[in-house]
CSV table of C-alpha atoms and ligand atoms in Angstrom, one decimal:
chain,number,residue,atom,x,y,z
A,1,UNK,CA,42.5,-30.8,11.0
A,2,UNK,CA,43.4,-33.0,8.1
A,3,UNK,CA,43.5,-31.9,4.4
A,4,UNK,CA,40.4,-33.9,3.4
A,5,UNK,CA,38.3,-32.2,6.1
A,6,UNK,CA,39.5,-28.7,5.0
A,7,UNK,CA,38.7,-29.5,1.4
A,8,UNK,CA,35.3,-30.8,2.3
A,9,UNK,CA,34.5,-27.7,4.3
A,10,UNK,CA,35.6,-25.5,1.4
A,11,UNK,CA,33.3,-27.5,-1.0
A,12,UNK,CA,30.4,-27.1,1.4
A,13,UNK,CA,31.1,-23.3,1.7
A,14,UNK,CA,31.2,-22.8,-2.1
A,15,UNK,CA,28.0,-24.9,-2.5
A,16,UNK,CA,26.3,-22.7,0.2
A,17,UNK,CA,27.5,-19.6,-1.6
A,18,UNK,CA,26.0,-20.8,-4.9
A,19,UNK,CA,22.8,-21.8,-3.3
A,20,UNK,CA,22.4,-18.4,-1.7
A,21,UNK,CA,22.4,-17.0,-5.2
A,22,UNK,CA,25.4,-14.8,-4.6
A,23,UNK,CA,27.1,-16.1,-7.7
A,24,UNK,CA,23.8,-16.1,-9.6
A,25,UNK,CA,23.4,-12.4,-9.3
A,26,UNK,CA,22.3,-11.1,-12.7
A,27,UNK,CA,23.8,-8.2,-14.4
A,28,UNK,CA,21.6,-6.0,-16.6
A,29,UNK,CA,23.1,-7.4,-19.8
A,30,UNK,CA,22.2,-11.0,-18.9
A,31,UNK,CA,18.6,-9.8,-18.1
A,32,UNK,CA,18.3,-8.8,-21.8
A,33,UNK,CA,19.4,-12.2,-23.1
A,34,UNK,CA,15.9,-13.6,-23.3
A,35,UNK,CA,14.0,-10.4,-24.0
A,36,UNK,CA,15.0,-7.0,-25.2
A,37,UNK,CA,12.2,-4.4,-25.5
A,38,UNK,CA,12.1,-1.7,-28.1
A,39,UNK,CA,11.0,1.9,-27.5
A,40,UNK,CA,7.5,2.4,-28.9
A,41,UNK,CA,6.4,-1.2,-28.6
A,42,UNK,CA,2.7,-1.6,-28.0
A,43,UNK,CA,1.3,-2.1,-24.5
A,44,UNK,CA,-2.2,-2.8,-23.3
A,45,UNK,CA,-3.3,0.8,-23.0
A,46,UNK,CA,-0.1,2.7,-23.9
A,47,UNK,CA,3.2,2.0,-25.6
A,48,UNK,CA,6.5,1.6,-23.8
A,49,UNK,CA,8.6,4.7,-23.8
A,50,UNK,CA,11.0,5.1,-20.8
A,51,UNK,CA,11.2,8.3,-18.8
A,52,UNK,CA,14.7,9.8,-19.1
A,53,UNK,CA,16.8,9.3,-15.9
A,54,UNK,CA,17.1,13.0,-15.1
A,55,UNK,CA,13.3,13.4,-15.3
A,56,UNK,CA,12.8,10.3,-13.1
A,57,UNK,CA,14.9,11.9,-10.4
A,58,UNK,CA,13.1,15.2,-10.8
A,59,UNK,CA,9.7,13.5,-10.4
A,60,UNK,CA,10.8,11.7,-7.3
A,61,UNK,CA,12.2,15.0,-5.9
A,62,UNK,CA,9.0,16.9,-6.6
A,63,UNK,CA,7.1,14.2,-4.7
A,64,UNK,CA,9.7,14.5,-1.9
A,65,UNK,CA,10.2,10.7,-1.8
A,66,UNK,CA,11.8,9.5,1.4
A,67,UNK,CA,12.5,6.0,2.9
A,68,UNK,CA,9.1,6.3,4.7
A,69,UNK,CA,7.2,6.3,1.3
A,70,UNK,CA,5.4,3.5,-0.5
A,71,UNK,CA,5.8,4.4,-4.2
A,72,UNK,CA,3.7,2.8,-7.0
A,73,UNK,CA,4.7,3.3,-10.6
A,74,UNK,CA,1.6,2.7,-12.8
A,75,UNK,CA,2.8,1.1,-16.1
A,76,UNK,CA,6.3,0.3,-14.9
A,77,UNK,CA,7.9,-0.6,-18.2
A,78,UNK,CA,11.5,-1.7,-17.4
A,79,UNK,CA,10.9,-0.7,-13.7
A,80,UNK,CA,13.2,2.3,-13.8
A,81,UNK,CA,11.0,4.6,-11.7
A,82,UNK,CA,10.4,1.9,-9.1
A,83,UNK,CA,14.1,1.0,-9.0
A,84,UNK,CA,15.1,4.7,-8.6
A,85,UNK,CA,12.6,5.1,-5.8
A,86,UNK,CA,14.0,2.0,-4.1
A,87,UNK,CA,17.5,3.4,-4.4
A,88,UNK,CA,16.2,6.4,-2.5
A,89,UNK,CA,15.3,4.0,0.3
A,90,UNK,CA,11.5,4.0,-0.4
A,91,UNK,CA,9.5,0.8,-0.8
A,92,UNK,CA,8.4,0.7,-4.4
A,93,UNK,CA,6.0,-1.4,-6.5
A,94,UNK,CA,5.9,-1.2,-10.3
A,95,UNK,CA,2.7,-2.5,-12.0
A,96,UNK,CA,3.3,-3.6,-15.6
A,97,UNK,CA,0.9,-5.5,-17.8
A,98,UNK,CA,3.3,-7.0,-20.3
A,99,UNK,CA,4.6,-10.2,-18.7
A,100,UNK,CA,7.9,-10.1,-20.6
A,101,UNK,CA,8.5,-6.5,-19.6
A,102,UNK,CA,7.5,-7.3,-16.0
A,103,UNK,CA,10.0,-10.2,-16.0
A,104,UNK,CA,12.7,-7.9,-17.4
A,105,UNK,CA,12.0,-5.2,-14.8
A,106,UNK,CA,12.2,-7.8,-12.0
A,107,UNK,CA,15.5,-9.0,-13.4
A,108,UNK,CA,16.8,-5.4,-13.3
A,109,UNK,CA,15.6,-5.1,-9.7
A,110,UNK,CA,17.8,-8.1,-8.9
A,111,UNK,CA,20.7,-6.8,-11.0
A,112,UNK,CA,20.6,-3.5,-9.1
A,113,UNK,CA,20.4,-5.2,-5.7
A,114,UNK,CA,17.2,-3.7,-4.6
A,115,UNK,CA,15.0,-6.8,-4.2
A,116,UNK,CA,14.5,-5.9,-0.5
A,117,UNK,CA,12.9,-2.6,-1.6
A,118,UNK,CA,11.3,-3.0,-5.0
A,119,UNK,CA,8.7,-5.4,-6.4
A,120,UNK,CA,7.4,-5.6,-9.9
A,121,UNK,CA,3.8,-6.9,-10.2
A,122,UNK,CA,2.5,-8.2,-13.5
A,123,UNK,CA,-1.0,-6.8,-13.7
A,124,UNK,CA,-3.4,-4.2,-15.0
A,125,UNK,CA,-3.2,-0.7,-13.3
A,126,UNK,CA,-7.0,-0.6,-13.5
A,127,UNK,CA,-7.4,-3.8,-11.5
A,128,UNK,CA,-4.5,-3.8,-9.1
A,129,UNK,CA,-4.9,-2.1,-5.7
A,130,UNK,CA,-2.5,0.8,-5.1
A,131,UNK,CA,-4.6,2.5,-2.5
A,132,UNK,CA,-1.9,2.2,0.1
A,133,UNK,CA,0.6,4.2,-2.0
A,134,UNK,CA,1.9,7.5,-0.5
A,135,UNK,CA,3.4,8.4,-3.9
A,136,UNK,CA,2.0,7.5,-7.3
A,137,UNK,CA,4.1,8.0,-10.5
A,138,UNK,CA,3.0,7.6,-14.1
A,139,UNK,CA,3.8,8.1,-17.7
A,140,UNK,CA,0.6,7.1,-19.4
A,141,UNK,CA,-1.8,9.2,-21.6
A,142,UNK,CA,-4.2,12.0,-20.9
A,143,UNK,CA,-7.3,9.8,-21.0
A,144,UNK,CA,-5.7,7.2,-18.7
A,145,UNK,CA,-4.8,9.9,-16.2
A,146,UNK,CA,-8.4,11.0,-16.3
A,147,UNK,CA,-9.7,7.4,-15.7
A,148,UNK,CA,-7.3,7.1,-12.7
A,149,UNK,CA,-8.2,10.6,-11.4
A,150,UNK,CA,-11.3,9.6,-9.3
A,151,UNK,CA,-9.3,6.7,-7.8
A,152,UNK,CA,-6.5,9.0,-6.9
A,153,UNK,CA,-8.8,11.7,-5.5
A,154,UNK,CA,-10.1,9.0,-3.1
A,155,UNK,CA,-6.6,8.2,-1.8
A,156,UNK,CA,-5.4,9.5,1.6
A,157,UNK,CA,-5.1,13.3,1.6
A,158,UNK,CA,-1.4,14.2,1.2
A,159,UNK,CA,-0.6,11.4,-1.3
A,160,UNK,CA,1.6,12.9,-4.0
A,161,UNK,CA,1.1,12.0,-7.6
A,162,UNK,CA,3.6,12.8,-10.3
A,163,UNK,CA,3.1,12.4,-14.1
A,164,UNK,CA,5.5,12.6,-17.0
A,165,UNK,CA,4.1,14.7,-19.8
A,166,UNK,CA,0.4,14.4,-19.2
A,167,UNK,CA,-1.9,16.4,-17.0
A,168,UNK,CA,-5.1,15.7,-15.1
A,169,UNK,CA,-7.2,18.1,-17.2
A,170,UNK,CA,-8.8,20.7,-14.9
A,171,UNK,CA,-7.1,19.4,-11.7
A,172,UNK,CA,-4.2,21.8,-11.9
A,173,UNK,CA,-0.8,20.6,-10.7
A,174,UNK,CA,0.6,21.9,-7.4
A,175,UNK,CA,4.1,21.9,-9.1
A,176,UNK,CA,5.4,21.7,-12.6
A,177,UNK,CA,9.0,21.1,-13.8
A,178,UNK,CA,10.6,21.0,-17.2
A,179,UNK,CA,13.7,19.3,-18.3
A,180,UNK,CA,14.9,19.5,-21.9
A,181,UNK,CA,11.4,20.3,-23.2
A,182,UNK,CA,9.8,17.5,-21.3
A,183,UNK,CA,7.3,18.3,-18.5
A,184,UNK,CA,6.6,16.7,-15.2
A,185,UNK,CA,3.6,17.5,-13.0
A,186,UNK,CA,3.0,16.9,-9.3
A,187,UNK,CA,-0.3,16.9,-7.4
A,188,UNK,CA,-1.1,16.5,-3.8
A,189,UNK,CA,-4.4,14.7,-3.1
A,190,UNK,CA,-6.5,17.3,-1.2
A,191,UNK,CA,-8.7,16.5,1.7
A,192,UNK,CA,-12.4,16.7,1.1
A,193,UNK,CA,-13.4,19.9,2.9
A,194,UNK,CA,-16.5,21.2,1.2
A,195,UNK,CA,-19.4,21.9,3.5
A,196,UNK,CA,-20.4,23.8,6.5
A,197,UNK,CA,-18.3,23.6,9.6
A,198,UNK,CA,-18.9,24.6,13.2
A,199,UNK,CA,-15.8,25.9,14.9
A,200,UNK,CA,-15.1,26.7,18.5
A,201,UNK,CA,-12.1,28.8,19.7
A,202,UNK,CA,-10.6,27.6,22.9
A,203,UNK,CA,-10.4,30.0,25.8
A,204,UNK,CA,-13.0,32.5,24.7
A,205,UNK,CA,-15.3,29.8,23.4
A,206,UNK,CA,-16.2,32.0,20.5
A,207,UNK,CA,-18.1,30.1,17.8
A,208,UNK,CA,-17.8,30.4,14.1
A,209,UNK,CA,-19.7,29.0,11.1
A,210,UNK,CA,-17.4,28.2,8.2
A,211,UNK,CA,-18.7,27.6,4.7
A,212,UNK,CA,-16.2,26.0,2.3
A,213,UNK,CA,-16.6,25.4,-1.4
A,214,UNK,CA,-14.0,23.2,-3.1
A,215,UNK,CA,-12.7,22.4,-6.6
A,216,UNK,CA,-9.8,20.0,-6.0
A,217,UNK,CA,-7.2,21.9,-4.0
A,218,UNK,CA,-8.8,25.3,-4.6
A,219,UNK,CA,-11.0,26.4,-1.7
A,220,UNK,CA,-13.1,29.5,-1.1
A,221,UNK,CA,-15.8,30.4,1.3
A,222,UNK,CA,-16.9,32.6,4.2
A,223,UNK,CA,-16.9,32.6,7.9
A,224,UNK,CA,-19.1,34.2,10.5
A,225,UNK,CA,-18.7,34.5,14.2
A,226,UNK,CA,-21.6,36.4,15.6
A,227,UNK,CA,-21.3,39.3,13.1
A,228,UNK,CA,-21.7,39.4,9.4
A,229,UNK,CA,-20.2,36.8,7.1
A,230,UNK,CA,-16.6,37.6,6.1
A,231,UNK,CA,-15.0,36.2,2.9
A,232,UNK,CA,-12.0,33.9,3.3
A,233,UNK,CA,-8.8,35.5,2.1
A,234,UNK,CA,-5.8,33.6,0.6
A,235,UNK,CA,-7.3,30.1,1.3
A,236,UNK,CA,-5.0,27.2,0.6
A,237,UNK,CA,-5.4,23.5,0.9
A,238,UNK,CA,-2.4,21.2,0.6
A,239,UNK,CA,-3.3,17.6,1.4
A,240,UNK,CA,-4.9,17.8,4.8
A,241,UNK,CA,-3.5,21.2,5.7
A,242,UNK,CA,-5.8,24.2,5.3
A,243,UNK,CA,-5.0,27.9,5.8
A,244,UNK,CA,-6.9,31.1,5.4
A,245,UNK,CA,-7.3,34.6,6.8
A,246,UNK,CA,-10.4,36.6,7.6
A,247,UNK,CA,-11.5,39.7,9.5
A,248,UNK,CA,-13.4,38.9,12.7
A,249,UNK,CA,-16.3,41.0,14.0
A,250,UNK,CA,-14.0,43.4,15.7
A,251,UNK,CA,-12.1,44.0,12.4
A,252,UNK,CA,-9.1,42.1,13.5
A,253,UNK,CA,-7.4,40.0,10.8
A,254,UNK,CA,-7.2,36.4,12.0
A,255,UNK,CA,-5.3,33.5,10.3
A,256,UNK,CA,-6.5,29.9,10.7
A,257,UNK,CA,-4.0,27.1,10.2
A,258,UNK,CA,-5.6,23.7,10.6
A,259,UNK,CA,-5.5,20.0,9.8
A,260,UNK,CA,-8.5,18.2,8.4
A,261,UNK,CA,-9.2,14.6,9.6
A,262,UNK,CA,-12.4,13.4,7.9
A,263,UNK,CA,-15.2,15.5,9.4
A,264,UNK,CA,-13.0,17.2,12.0
A,265,UNK,CA,-10.7,20.1,11.9
A,266,UNK,CA,-8.2,21.3,14.5
A,267,UNK,CA,-5.6,24.0,14.4
A,268,UNK,CA,-4.5,27.4,15.6
A,269,UNK,CA,-6.1,30.8,15.2
A,270,UNK,CA,-3.7,33.7,15.1
A,271,UNK,CA,-4.9,37.1,16.1
A,272,UNK,CA,-3.7,40.7,16.5
A,273,UNK,CA,-0.1,40.9,17.8
A,274,UNK,CA,0.6,37.2,17.0
A,275,UNK,CA,-1.6,35.8,19.8
A,276,UNK,CA,-2.5,32.2,19.2
A,277,UNK,CA,-5.4,30.1,20.4
A,278,UNK,CA,-6.5,26.6,19.6
A,279,UNK,CA,-9.5,26.0,17.4
A,280,UNK,CA,-11.5,22.8,16.8
A,281,UNK,CA,-14.5,22.0,14.8
A,282,UNK,CA,-16.7,19.5,13.0
A,283,UNK,CA,-18.5,19.4,9.7
A,284,UNK,CA,-22.3,19.6,10.0
B,1,SAM,C1,5.1,5.0,-21.4
B,1,SAM,S1,5.6,3.5,-20.6
B,1,SAM,C2,6.2,4.2,-19.1
B,1,SAM,C3,7.2,3.2,-18.4
B,1,SAM,C4,7.8,3.8,-17.1
B,1,SAM,N1,6.7,4.1,-16.1
B,1,SAM,C5,8.6,5.0,-17.3
B,1,SAM,O1,8.2,6.1,-17.1
B,1,SAM,O2,9.8,4.8,-17.8
B,1,SAM,C6,4.0,2.8,-20.1
B,1,SAM,C7,4.1,1.4,-19.7
B,1,SAM,O3,2.7,1.0,-19.3
B,1,SAM,C8,2.5,-0.3,-19.6
B,1,SAM,N2,1.0,-0.5,-19.7
B,1,SAM,C9,0.1,-0.2,-20.6
B,1,SAM,N3,-1.1,-0.4,-20.2
B,1,SAM,C10,-1.0,-0.9,-19.0
B,1,SAM,C11,-2.0,-1.4,-18.0
B,1,SAM,N4,-3.3,-1.3,-18.3
B,1,SAM,N5,-1.6,-1.9,-16.9
B,1,SAM,C12,-0.2,-2.0,-16.6
B,1,SAM,N6,0.7,-1.5,-17.5
B,1,SAM,C13,0.3,-1.0,-18.6
B,1,SAM,C14,3.2,-0.5,-21.0
B,1,SAM,O4,3.4,-1.8,-21.3
B,1,SAM,C15,4.4,0.4,-20.8
B,1,SAM,O5,5.5,-0.4,-20.3
């Protein structure tokens, strides 16, 4: 091979390298050349204040974020929560209204090498669709959390929601954490279980009528299976997973562990001595 050919090949290789963007990779400092935000600057519905790194990690840990998750940060600021979620392997989207801030966040996404995992969308959290999220994170304000609450409660049961500092009023969190006097809260979207359910135990074919009342993840009610109504004891609802105990008409304590799918329930009924039978049912 002659020298000219070798030089030509080298030039083409370098040009290709440049075109691929490898030498254009931004570092965080260069992202801030055009726009540098300041803490407390106004935003559409709330000012920008970043969540401290340690709390970001705690929020993502509370929500048990894994690579299988689709995380949406509502009001993404500089994108730090979305980027942190992406670094855990999750797919993440940050929605940020301020176009300069959204551009900066996108630049940080590039600088941190997570473009394959993280996207920043410039938009309004009250207009963008985040219904496919499996995890929602936010650091907003109490009234904004409350405006989002009905949307969140209509998301798939089991969706985790975590908020820095602000609660969801009377929807109590499933978990709370505190780091250096800052609080973070986590909720699991509960299935809608209220109503009257007809249950059938496999094998014996015993039938039960289950009445459930619900306030968010708090459930109570009673069950009857031929005999008198018995109150549910220790009822819990976590996402689509329901569990409670009751005394059957023979005075035996039974424990039902089930999964709710819309108007159907299926699970296992434990009886005396740990015997287990399947149980299925539908909402009337
Ligand atoms: C308190 S900061 C939180 C930033 C980031 N989530 C964090 O925890 O570090 C709230 C962000 O929401 C943005 N914001 C305010 N109203 C918004 C809206 N309606 N839609 C999208 N973003 C909004 C602000 O510009 C600001 O960057």
